[in-house]
Amino acid sequence: VRTTEGRGVNGEVLFNLTLFDASSNGTWVNDNRVGKDKSVPVRQGDRIFVMPSARVGQQEAIGFVVLTAPLLAAPSPAIAGKELHLAKVLTHNVQCRLCKEAPVRKCITAVPCGHNFDLGCLLAWRFESEQCPCCGETIRQGVRNRVVDSVTETFLRARPEVERSALSISLLEAVESSRESVVVLEQLQGGWQ
C-alpha cells in the first residue's frame, strides 16, 4: 500500500492510499481481484487478501483490513503536557466503541465499516443485532486487529495505570469463553453470506 499526500479545499493535509499488486499469486480487495502490476485505491474498512478463503479455505486465508489513524492536533508546549495530551488522544483512539472503555481489549474490527470493539463486547452485541452499534451498517465480518492489540500492549507497558479493571477483564473473558460466543465468533470470522 502506497501513501500519497495532497491538500484539501481548506488547505488541510489529506492522504490517499493505493494498493499496488506486485504479487505472483494475485491480490484481492473486497473480493475483487486487482491484477498483477495494477493499482487500486483503498480506504478505511477495505479488506485486502493475498490468500483468499475461496482459494485456500477459511483457516488458511491471509488478509488485512485497512485502518487509518486520525492526524493528531498539536499538543500543549510543555513536555509533560505533551505526554499527557498524547496519552489521552491514544486512549480515546483505542477505546471500545461499544462500552467506551479504554484501552480496547482483544480488538476486533467490524467489516466493512472499520469500527473497533472489545472482542467480548462485540460478541455480546451480536446476540442482539447484526448492525454496527456505531453506524448501523450490517457487519459482514469481524477481523481480529492485531495491530491495535500491539499498540495497546506497548501503550500499557508505558502507562500501566490505564489498564482496565480486573472486573472488566473478567467480564469480557466470561463472554469470550462461552460456547455461544465461540459460535458467533466463528460466524464473524468466516463472514456472513
PDB file of C-alpha atoms in Angstrom:
ATOM      1  CA  VAL A   1       0.000   0.000   0.000  1.00  0.00           C
ATOM      2  CA  ARG A   2       1.382   3.367  -1.024  1.00  0.00           C
ATOM      3  CA  THR A   3       0.554   6.720   0.531  1.00  0.00           C
ATOM      4  CA  THR A   4       0.302   9.989  -1.372  1.00  0.00           C
ATOM      5  CA  GLU A   5      -0.176  13.351   0.269  1.00  0.00           C
ATOM      6  CA  GLY A   6      -2.371  16.140  -1.004  1.00  0.00           C
ATOM      7  CA  ARG A   7      -4.226  19.209   0.207  1.00  0.00           C
ATOM      8  CA  GLY A   8      -7.953  19.614   0.762  1.00  0.00           C
ATOM      9  CA  VAL A   9     -10.040  22.636  -0.229  1.00  0.00           C
ATOM     10  CA  ASN A  10      -9.244  24.366   3.078  1.00  0.00           C
ATOM     11  CA  GLY A  11      -5.523  23.536   2.922  1.00  0.00           C
ATOM     12  CA  GLU A  12      -5.750  20.545   5.260  1.00  0.00           C
ATOM     13  CA  VAL A  13      -3.371  17.633   4.668  1.00  0.00           C
ATOM     14  CA  LEU A  14      -5.059  14.640   3.029  1.00  0.00           C
ATOM     15  CA  PHE A  15      -3.616  11.191   2.465  1.00  0.00           C
ATOM     16  CA  ASN A  16      -4.659   8.770  -0.259  1.00  0.00           C
ATOM     17  CA  LEU A  17      -3.893   5.051  -0.087  1.00  0.00           C
ATOM     18  CA  THR A  18      -3.262   2.962  -3.200  1.00  0.00           C
ATOM     19  CA  LEU A  19      -2.655  -0.786  -3.312  1.00  0.00           C
ATOM     20  CA  PHE A  20      -0.178  -1.912  -5.975  1.00  0.00           C
ATOM     21  CA  ASP A  21      -0.373  -5.647  -6.767  1.00  0.00           C
ATOM     22  CA  ALA A  22       3.195  -6.878  -7.127  1.00  0.00           C
ATOM     23  CA  SER A  23       2.363 -10.432  -6.073  1.00  0.00           C
ATOM     24  CA  SER A  24       2.733 -13.527  -8.204  1.00  0.00           C
ATOM     25  CA  ASN A  25      -0.493 -15.140  -6.948  1.00  0.00           C
ATOM     26  CA  GLY A  26      -2.788 -12.119  -7.043  1.00  0.00           C
ATOM     27  CA  THR A  27      -4.293  -9.764  -4.501  1.00  0.00           C
ATOM     28  CA  TRP A  28      -7.977  -9.182  -3.781  1.00  0.00           C
ATOM     29  CA  VAL A  29      -9.595  -6.016  -2.423  1.00  0.00           C
ATOM     30  CA  ASN A  30     -13.147  -6.529  -1.132  1.00  0.00           C
ATOM     31  CA  ASP A  31     -13.390  -9.846  -3.044  1.00  0.00           C
ATOM     32  CA  ASN A  32     -12.296  -8.251  -6.355  1.00  0.00           C
ATOM     33  CA  ARG A  33      -9.013  -9.362  -7.919  1.00  0.00           C
ATOM     34  CA  VAL A  34      -6.640  -6.457  -8.536  1.00  0.00           C
ATOM     35  CA  GLY A  35      -4.307  -7.994 -11.149  1.00  0.00           C
ATOM     36  CA  LYS A  36      -0.527  -8.128 -11.327  1.00  0.00           C
ATOM     37  CA  ASP A  37       1.150  -4.722 -11.738  1.00  0.00           C
ATOM     38  CA  LYS A  38      -2.185  -2.883 -11.358  1.00  0.00           C
ATOM     39  CA  SER A  39      -3.203  -0.367  -8.694  1.00  0.00           C
ATOM     40  CA  VAL A  40      -6.491   0.353  -6.957  1.00  0.00           C
ATOM     41  CA  PRO A  41      -7.369   2.995  -4.355  1.00  0.00           C
ATOM     42  CA  VAL A  42      -8.154   1.621  -0.885  1.00  0.00           C
ATOM     43  CA  ARG A  43      -9.989   3.247   2.001  1.00  0.00           C
ATOM     44  CA  GLN A  44     -10.910   2.688   5.640  1.00  0.00           C
ATOM     45  CA  GLY A  45     -12.557  -0.715   6.137  1.00  0.00           C
ATOM     46  CA  ASP A  46     -11.441  -2.271   2.832  1.00  0.00           C
ATOM     47  CA  ARG A  47     -10.423  -5.935   3.080  1.00  0.00           C
ATOM     48  CA  ILE A  48      -7.170  -6.929   1.357  1.00  0.00           C
ATOM     49  CA  PHE A  49      -6.440 -10.629   0.850  1.00  0.00           C
ATOM     50  CA  VAL A  50      -3.297 -12.227  -0.527  1.00  0.00           C
ATOM     51  CA  MET A  51      -4.662 -15.720   0.128  1.00  0.00           C
ATOM     52  CA  PRO A  52      -8.497 -15.510  -0.078  1.00  0.00           C
ATOM     53  CA  SER A  53     -10.620 -18.157   1.629  1.00  0.00           C
ATOM     54  CA  ALA A  54     -12.244 -19.077  -1.708  1.00  0.00           C
ATOM     55  CA  ARG A  55      -8.856 -20.430  -2.838  1.00  0.00           C
ATOM     56  CA  VAL A  56      -7.270 -21.816   0.333  1.00  0.00           C
ATOM     57  CA  GLY A  57     -10.130 -22.270   2.823  1.00  0.00           C
ATOM     58  CA  GLN A  58     -11.121 -20.131   5.796  1.00  0.00           C
ATOM     59  CA  GLN A  59      -8.386 -21.407   8.129  1.00  0.00           C
ATOM     60  CA  GLU A  60      -5.569 -20.613   5.673  1.00  0.00           C
ATOM     61  CA  ALA A  61      -6.828 -17.228   4.437  1.00  0.00           C
ATOM     62  CA  ILE A  62      -4.398 -14.339   4.846  1.00  0.00           C
ATOM     63  CA  GLY A  63      -5.890 -10.882   4.797  1.00  0.00           C
ATOM     64  CA  PHE A  64      -5.867  -7.428   6.278  1.00  0.00           C
ATOM     65  CA  VAL A  65      -8.308  -4.605   6.971  1.00  0.00           C
ATOM     66  CA  VAL A  66      -7.342  -1.047   6.052  1.00  0.00           C
ATOM     67  CA  LEU A  67      -7.353   1.179   9.128  1.00  0.00           C
ATOM     68  CA  THR A  68      -6.402   4.820   9.286  1.00  0.00           C
ATOM     69  CA  ALA A  69      -5.452   6.855  12.305  1.00  0.00           C
ATOM     70  CA  PRO A  70      -6.536  10.468  12.646  1.00  0.00           C
ATOM     71  CA  LEU A  71      -3.876  13.159  12.474  1.00  0.00           C
ATOM     72  CA  LEU A  72      -3.150  14.441  15.947  1.00  0.00           C
ATOM     73  CA  ALA A  73      -3.603  18.118  16.754  1.00  0.00           C
ATOM     74  CA  ALA A  74      -0.551  19.857  18.161  1.00  0.00           C
ATOM     75  CA  PRO A  75      -0.320  19.279  21.933  1.00  0.00           C
ATOM     76  CA  SER A  76       0.448  21.967  24.513  1.00  0.00           C
ATOM     77  CA  PRO A  77       4.040  23.297  24.574  1.00  0.00           C
ATOM     78  CA  ALA A  78       5.141  21.832  27.921  1.00  0.00           C
ATOM     79  CA  ILE A  79       6.815  18.408  27.647  1.00  0.00           C
ATOM     80  CA  ALA A  80       4.711  16.941  30.460  1.00  0.00           C
ATOM     81  CA  GLY A  81       1.612  18.448  28.875  1.00  0.00           C
ATOM     82  CA  LYS A  82       2.516  16.923  25.505  1.00  0.00           C
ATOM     83  CA  GLU A  83       2.913  13.483  27.020  1.00  0.00           C
ATOM     84  CA  LEU A  84      -0.401  13.713  28.857  1.00  0.00           C
ATOM     85  CA  HIS A  85      -2.179  15.033  25.761  1.00  0.00           C
ATOM     86  CA  LEU A  86      -0.816  12.243  23.558  1.00  0.00           C
ATOM     87  CA  ALA A  87      -1.765   9.634  26.163  1.00  0.00           C
ATOM     88  CA  LYS A  88      -5.339  10.985  26.219  1.00  0.00           C
ATOM     89  CA  VAL A  89      -5.568  11.010  22.418  1.00  0.00           C
ATOM     90  CA  LEU A  90      -4.199   7.480  22.188  1.00  0.00           C
ATOM     91  CA  THR A  91      -6.534   6.267  24.927  1.00  0.00           C
ATOM     92  CA  HIS A  92      -9.506   7.775  23.075  1.00  0.00           C
ATOM     93  CA  ASN A  93      -8.437   6.208  19.766  1.00  0.00           C
ATOM     94  CA  VAL A  94      -8.007   2.714  21.223  1.00  0.00           C
ATOM     95  CA  GLN A  95     -11.240   2.565  23.183  1.00  0.00           C
ATOM     96  CA  CYS A  96     -14.042   0.097  22.547  1.00  0.00           C
ATOM     97  CA  ARG A  97     -16.723   1.924  20.564  1.00  0.00           C
ATOM     98  CA  LEU A  98     -19.439  -0.053  22.369  1.00  0.00           C
ATOM     99  CA  CYS A  99     -18.611   0.161  26.092  1.00  0.00           C
ATOM    100  CA  LYS A 100     -16.345   3.243  25.670  1.00  0.00           C
ATOM    101  CA  GLU A 101     -13.703   1.711  27.959  1.00  0.00           C
ATOM    102  CA  ALA A 102     -10.044   2.037  27.086  1.00  0.00           C
ATOM    103  CA  PRO A 103      -7.792   0.574  26.108  1.00  0.00           C
ATOM    104  CA  VAL A 104      -9.607  -1.848  23.815  1.00  0.00           C
ATOM    105  CA  ARG A 105      -9.045  -5.498  24.755  1.00  0.00           C
ATOM    106  CA  LYS A 106      -8.596  -8.178  22.071  1.00  0.00           C
ATOM    107  CA  CYS A 107      -9.579  -5.705  19.368  1.00  0.00           C
ATOM    108  CA  ILE A 108     -11.982  -6.862  16.659  1.00  0.00           C
ATOM    109  CA  THR A 109     -12.732  -4.647  13.670  1.00  0.00           C
ATOM    110  CA  ALA A 110     -16.172  -4.674  12.062  1.00  0.00           C
ATOM    111  CA  VAL A 111     -16.167  -5.034   8.277  1.00  0.00           C
ATOM    112  CA  PRO A 112     -16.971  -3.081   6.176  1.00  0.00           C
ATOM    113  CA  CYS A 113     -17.315  -0.006   8.452  1.00  0.00           C
ATOM    114  CA  GLY A 114     -13.979  -0.397  10.287  1.00  0.00           C
ATOM    115  CA  HIS A 115     -15.171   0.368  13.841  1.00  0.00           C
ATOM    116  CA  ASN A 116     -13.130  -1.259  16.636  1.00  0.00           C
ATOM    117  CA  PHE A 117     -14.549  -3.082  19.661  1.00  0.00           C
ATOM    118  CA  ASP A 118     -13.500  -5.286  22.546  1.00  0.00           C
ATOM    119  CA  LEU A 119     -13.925  -8.861  21.336  1.00  0.00           C
ATOM    120  CA  GLY A 120     -16.219  -9.642  24.287  1.00  0.00           C
ATOM    121  CA  CYS A 121     -18.369  -6.542  23.717  1.00  0.00           C
ATOM    122  CA  LEU A 122     -18.956  -7.254  20.032  1.00  0.00           C
ATOM    123  CA  LEU A 123     -19.738 -10.916  20.740  1.00  0.00           C
ATOM    124  CA  ALA A 124     -22.326  -9.897  23.351  1.00  0.00           C
ATOM    125  CA  TRP A 125     -23.765  -7.286  20.948  1.00  0.00           C
ATOM    126  CA  ARG A 126     -24.150  -9.861  18.161  1.00  0.00           C
ATOM    127  CA  PHE A 127     -26.683 -11.750  20.284  1.00  0.00           C
ATOM    128  CA  GLU A 128     -28.892  -8.650  19.934  1.00  0.00           C
ATOM    129  CA  SER A 129     -28.119  -7.251  16.487  1.00  0.00           C
ATOM    130  CA  GLU A 130     -26.194  -7.753  13.236  1.00  0.00           C
ATOM    131  CA  GLN A 131     -25.776  -3.974  12.790  1.00  0.00           C
ATOM    132  CA  CYS A 132     -22.770  -1.968  13.912  1.00  0.00           C
ATOM    133  CA  PRO A 133     -23.703  -0.112  17.122  1.00  0.00           C
ATOM    134  CA  CYS A 134     -21.818   2.977  15.864  1.00  0.00           C
ATOM    135  CA  CYS A 135     -23.140   3.466  12.345  1.00  0.00           C
ATOM    136  CA  GLY A 136     -25.941   0.920  11.865  1.00  0.00           C
ATOM    137  CA  GLU A 137     -24.260  -0.751   8.886  1.00  0.00           C
ATOM    138  CA  THR A 138     -24.636  -4.546   8.700  1.00  0.00           C
ATOM    139  CA  ILE A 139     -21.490  -6.231  10.000  1.00  0.00           C
ATOM    140  CA  ARG A 140     -20.454  -8.719   7.315  1.00  0.00           C
ATOM    141  CA  GLN A 141     -17.322  -9.901   9.090  1.00  0.00           C
ATOM    142  CA  GLY A 142     -15.219  -9.361  12.189  1.00  0.00           C
ATOM    143  CA  VAL A 143     -11.429  -9.324  11.892  1.00  0.00           C
ATOM    144  CA  ARG A 144      -9.088  -9.541  14.886  1.00  0.00           C
ATOM    145  CA  ASN A 145      -6.968  -6.407  14.789  1.00  0.00           C
ATOM    146  CA  ARG A 146      -3.519  -7.464  15.939  1.00  0.00           C
ATOM    147  CA  VAL A 147      -2.022  -4.066  15.069  1.00  0.00           C
ATOM    148  CA  VAL A 148      -4.308  -2.286  17.551  1.00  0.00           C
ATOM    149  CA  ASP A 149      -3.600  -5.053  20.100  1.00  0.00           C
ATOM    150  CA  SER A 150       0.140  -4.446  19.656  1.00  0.00           C
ATOM    151  CA  VAL A 151      -0.243  -0.662  20.034  1.00  0.00           C
ATOM    152  CA  THR A 152      -2.342  -1.244  23.161  1.00  0.00           C
ATOM    153  CA  GLU A 153       0.262  -3.603  24.666  1.00  0.00           C
ATOM    154  CA  THR A 154       3.048  -1.088  24.015  1.00  0.00           C
ATOM    155  CA  PHE A 155       0.953   1.723  25.488  1.00  0.00           C
ATOM    156  CA  LEU A 156       0.174  -0.342  28.614  1.00  0.00           C
ATOM    157  CA  ARG A 157       3.872  -1.062  29.151  1.00  0.00           C
ATOM    158  CA  ALA A 158       4.487   2.698  29.161  1.00  0.00           C
ATOM    159  CA  ARG A 159       1.331   3.614  31.118  1.00  0.00           C
ATOM    160  CA  PRO A 160       0.294   0.598  33.272  1.00  0.00           C
ATOM    161  CA  GLU A 161      -2.029   2.817  35.326  1.00  0.00           C
ATOM    162  CA  VAL A 162      -4.539   2.913  32.432  1.00  0.00           C
ATOM    163  CA  GLU A 163      -5.028  -0.886  32.418  1.00  0.00           C
ATOM    164  CA  ARG A 164      -8.664  -1.961  32.576  1.00  0.00           C
ATOM    165  CA  SER A 165     -10.007  -3.139  35.933  1.00  0.00           C
ATOM    166  CA  ALA A 166      -9.823  -6.817  36.865  1.00  0.00           C
ATOM    167  CA  LEU A 167     -13.645  -6.912  36.954  1.00  0.00           C
ATOM    168  CA  SER A 168     -13.917  -5.507  33.422  1.00  0.00           C
ATOM    169  CA  ILE A 169     -11.379  -8.030  32.104  1.00  0.00           C
ATOM    170  CA  SER A 170     -13.083 -10.972  33.834  1.00  0.00           C
ATOM    171  CA  LEU A 171     -16.485  -9.982  32.374  1.00  0.00           C
ATOM    172  CA  LEU A 172     -15.014  -9.802  28.875  1.00  0.00           C
ATOM    173  CA  GLU A 173     -13.271 -13.160  29.329  1.00  0.00           C
ATOM    174  CA  ALA A 174     -16.533 -14.760  30.508  1.00  0.00           C
ATOM    175  CA  VAL A 175     -18.315 -13.626  27.341  1.00  0.00           C
ATOM    176  CA  GLU A 176     -15.398 -14.653  25.092  1.00  0.00           C
ATOM    177  CA  SER A 177     -15.223 -18.173  26.529  1.00  0.00           C
ATOM    178  CA  SER A 178     -18.926 -19.078  26.431  1.00  0.00           C
ATOM    179  CA  ARG A 179     -19.974 -21.771  23.930  1.00  0.00           C
ATOM    180  CA  GLU A 180     -22.483 -19.436  22.307  1.00  0.00           C
ATOM    181  CA  SER A 181     -19.807 -16.787  21.782  1.00  0.00           C
ATOM    182  CA  VAL A 182     -17.452 -19.285  20.150  1.00  0.00           C
ATOM    183  CA  VAL A 183     -20.154 -19.995  17.531  1.00  0.00           C
ATOM    184  CA  VAL A 184     -20.765 -16.267  16.966  1.00  0.00           C
ATOM    185  CA  LEU A 185     -17.008 -15.650  16.655  1.00  0.00           C
ATOM    186  CA  GLU A 186     -16.667 -18.391  14.029  1.00  0.00           C
ATOM    187  CA  GLN A 187     -19.520 -16.798  12.062  1.00  0.00           C
ATOM    188  CA  LEU A 188     -17.949 -13.342  12.356  1.00  0.00           C
ATOM    189  CA  GLN A 189     -14.513 -14.506  11.272  1.00  0.00           C
ATOM    190  CA  GLY A 190     -15.950 -16.520   8.394  1.00  0.00           C
ATOM    191  CA  GLY A 191     -18.068 -13.631   7.184  1.00  0.00           C
ATOM    192  CA  TRP A 192     -21.833 -13.588   6.798  1.00  0.00           C
ATOM    193  CA  GLN A 193     -23.036 -14.971   3.499  1.00  0.00           C
TER     194      GLN A 193
END
